[in-house]
Protein backbone atom coordinates (compact mmCIF):
# COMPACT_ATOMS: atom_id res chain seq x y z
CA MET A 1 116.12 -3.43 57.91
CA THR A 2 118.69 -6.07 58.81
CA ASP A 3 119.17 -9.37 57.02
CA ASP A 4 118.34 -11.17 60.26
CA PHE A 5 114.93 -9.49 60.43
CA ARG A 6 114.10 -10.28 56.79
CA SER A 7 114.98 -13.95 57.26
CA GLN A 8 112.44 -14.37 60.06
CA PRO A 9 109.16 -15.85 58.83
CA SER A 10 105.90 -14.11 59.52
CA ILE A 11 103.08 -15.61 61.57
CA THR A 12 101.39 -16.42 58.25
CA PHE A 13 104.28 -18.78 57.47
CA TRP A 14 103.58 -20.79 60.62
CA ILE A 15 99.84 -20.82 59.96
CA ILE A 16 100.31 -22.01 56.37
CA GLY A 17 102.88 -24.59 57.45
CA GLY A 18 100.61 -25.91 60.19
CA ALA A 19 97.59 -26.00 57.88
CA ALA A 20 99.69 -27.83 55.25
CA LEU A 21 100.69 -30.44 57.81
CA ILE A 22 97.09 -30.96 58.97
CA TRP A 23 95.88 -31.17 55.34
CA ASN A 24 98.52 -33.75 54.43
CA LEU A 25 97.95 -35.79 57.59
CA PHE A 26 94.28 -35.88 56.62
CA GLY A 27 95.39 -37.19 53.21
CA MET A 28 97.40 -39.89 54.99
CA ILE A 29 94.27 -40.93 56.91
CA ILE A 30 92.30 -41.12 53.65
CA TYR A 31 95.06 -43.25 52.11
CA VAL A 32 95.08 -45.70 55.03
CA GLY A 33 91.28 -45.91 54.87
CA GLN A 34 91.38 -46.65 51.17
CA VAL A 35 94.00 -49.39 51.31
CA THR A 36 92.40 -51.11 54.30
CA ALA A 37 88.79 -50.94 53.06
CA THR A 38 87.25 -54.27 52.18
CA PRO A 39 84.61 -54.66 49.48
CA GLU A 40 82.10 -55.32 52.27
CA ALA A 41 83.04 -52.10 54.04
CA LEU A 42 82.74 -50.17 50.78
CA ALA A 43 79.28 -51.66 50.19
CA GLU A 44 78.25 -50.70 53.73
CA GLY A 45 79.54 -47.21 52.96
CA GLY A 46 77.12 -46.91 50.07
CA TYR A 47 79.37 -47.84 47.15
CA THR A 48 77.65 -49.51 44.20
CA PRO A 49 79.02 -52.79 42.82
CA GLU A 50 80.43 -50.84 39.83
CA GLN A 51 82.22 -48.41 42.19
CA ILE A 52 83.60 -51.27 44.28
CA ALA A 53 84.90 -52.95 41.12
CA PHE A 54 86.56 -49.67 40.08
CA VAL A 55 88.30 -49.34 43.47
CA GLU A 56 89.31 -53.00 43.54
CA ALA A 57 90.80 -52.77 40.02
CA THR A 58 93.14 -49.93 40.96
CA PRO A 59 96.67 -50.95 39.93
CA ALA A 60 99.46 -51.13 42.49
CA TRP A 61 101.32 -48.25 40.79
CA VAL A 62 98.35 -45.93 41.40
CA THR A 63 98.13 -46.97 45.05
CA SER A 64 101.89 -46.43 45.29
CA ALA A 65 101.51 -42.97 43.75
CA PHE A 66 98.86 -42.18 46.38
CA ALA A 67 101.20 -43.39 49.15
CA LEU A 68 104.06 -41.33 47.73
CA ALA A 69 101.85 -38.24 47.37
CA VAL A 70 100.65 -38.24 50.97
CA THR A 71 103.96 -39.28 52.49
CA THR A 72 105.90 -36.59 50.66
CA GLY A 73 103.13 -34.09 51.44
CA VAL A 74 103.53 -34.76 55.17
CA LEU A 75 107.33 -34.73 54.89
CA GLY A 76 107.30 -31.51 52.87
CA SER A 77 105.08 -29.86 55.48
CA ILE A 78 107.39 -30.93 58.30
CA LEU A 79 110.43 -29.69 56.36
CA LEU A 80 108.66 -26.38 55.73
CA LEU A 81 107.95 -25.99 59.44
CA LEU A 82 111.59 -26.87 60.16
CA ARG A 83 112.52 -24.12 57.68
CA LYS A 84 114.39 -26.50 55.38
CA ALA A 85 114.65 -25.70 51.66
CA LEU A 86 114.33 -29.42 50.93
CA ALA A 87 110.58 -28.81 51.38
CA LEU A 88 110.41 -27.43 47.84
CA PRO A 89 111.59 -30.53 45.91
CA VAL A 90 109.62 -32.77 48.27
CA PHE A 91 106.43 -30.80 47.53
CA VAL A 92 107.24 -31.06 43.81
CA LEU A 93 107.52 -34.84 44.15
CA SER A 94 104.18 -34.90 45.98
CA LEU A 95 102.57 -32.92 43.15
CA VAL A 96 103.98 -35.26 40.51
CA ALA A 97 102.61 -38.28 42.40
CA ILE A 98 99.20 -36.59 42.73
CA LEU A 99 99.12 -35.90 39.00
CA ALA A 100 100.10 -39.50 38.19
CA GLN A 101 97.32 -40.83 40.39
CA ASN A 102 94.78 -38.53 38.78
CA VAL A 103 95.89 -39.33 35.24
CA TYR A 104 94.93 -42.93 35.95
CA SER A 105 91.57 -42.13 37.53
CA HIS A 106 90.40 -39.40 35.20
CA VAL A 107 92.25 -39.93 31.91
CA LEU A 108 93.07 -43.63 31.64
CA ASN A 109 89.89 -44.62 33.47
CA ASP A 110 86.67 -42.68 33.51
CA ALA A 111 86.03 -42.18 37.22
CA VAL A 112 83.33 -39.62 36.40
CA ALA A 113 81.32 -42.30 34.58
CA VAL A 114 81.46 -44.53 37.66
CA PHE A 115 81.20 -42.00 40.51
CA GLY A 116 79.60 -38.94 38.89
CA SER A 117 80.97 -35.46 38.34
CA GLY A 118 81.30 -34.83 42.08
CA VAL A 119 84.36 -37.09 42.01
CA LEU A 120 86.30 -34.19 40.44
CA VAL A 121 85.93 -31.81 43.40
CA ILE A 122 88.41 -33.39 45.80
CA PRO A 123 91.13 -34.19 43.22
CA THR A 124 90.90 -30.66 41.84
CA THR A 125 91.20 -29.23 45.35
CA VAL A 126 94.17 -31.50 46.10
CA ILE A 127 95.96 -30.43 42.91
CA VAL A 128 95.33 -26.73 43.58
CA ILE A 129 96.66 -27.02 47.14
CA ALA A 130 99.70 -29.03 45.98
CA VAL A 131 100.52 -26.39 43.35
CA ALA A 132 100.05 -23.68 46.00
CA LEU A 133 102.45 -25.46 48.37
CA VAL A 134 105.09 -25.72 45.64
CA TRP A 135 104.62 -22.03 44.83
CA TYR A 136 104.64 -21.03 48.52
CA SER A 137 107.76 -23.01 49.37
CA ARG A 138 109.51 -21.45 46.35
CA SER A 139 108.39 -18.02 47.53
CA VAL A 140 109.58 -18.43 51.12
CA LYS A 141 112.87 -19.88 49.90
CA ALA A 142 113.40 -16.74 47.84
CA LYS A 143 112.69 -14.67 50.96
CA GLY A 144 115.29 -16.62 52.90
CA TRP A 145 112.77 -18.04 55.34
CA ILE A 146 113.84 -21.58 54.51
CA SER A 147 117.37 -22.67 53.68
């Protein structure tokens, strides 16, 4: 087997990279929806006054962490698809921003008390996928598929 053959990514690489980009673009859409939502829109969406107050009280640093998480997630996905090793530290930065955002919501504030236990499903999924993208980008870097 030649080095050139080993450095060529499999079809799975392209599928994972494409899925990562779609996932992170979806996160960007959620972010934009959150920062543009008015209290009236939240109420129309079924939020209780307590939930609206929770959302409205979110500090700027948490909103910034959310922006950083989704922006670096999209950038990391693009870098992965471009086969750039810079994808790895960018995905790590995205993970750190995700964790910071969730520390606020679930440790410093009790989002479960306001929204119910279902509020843990999406953040847990996001963290698992972010960890998987860090692991995957490290793995494909070791294989020489990104450089």
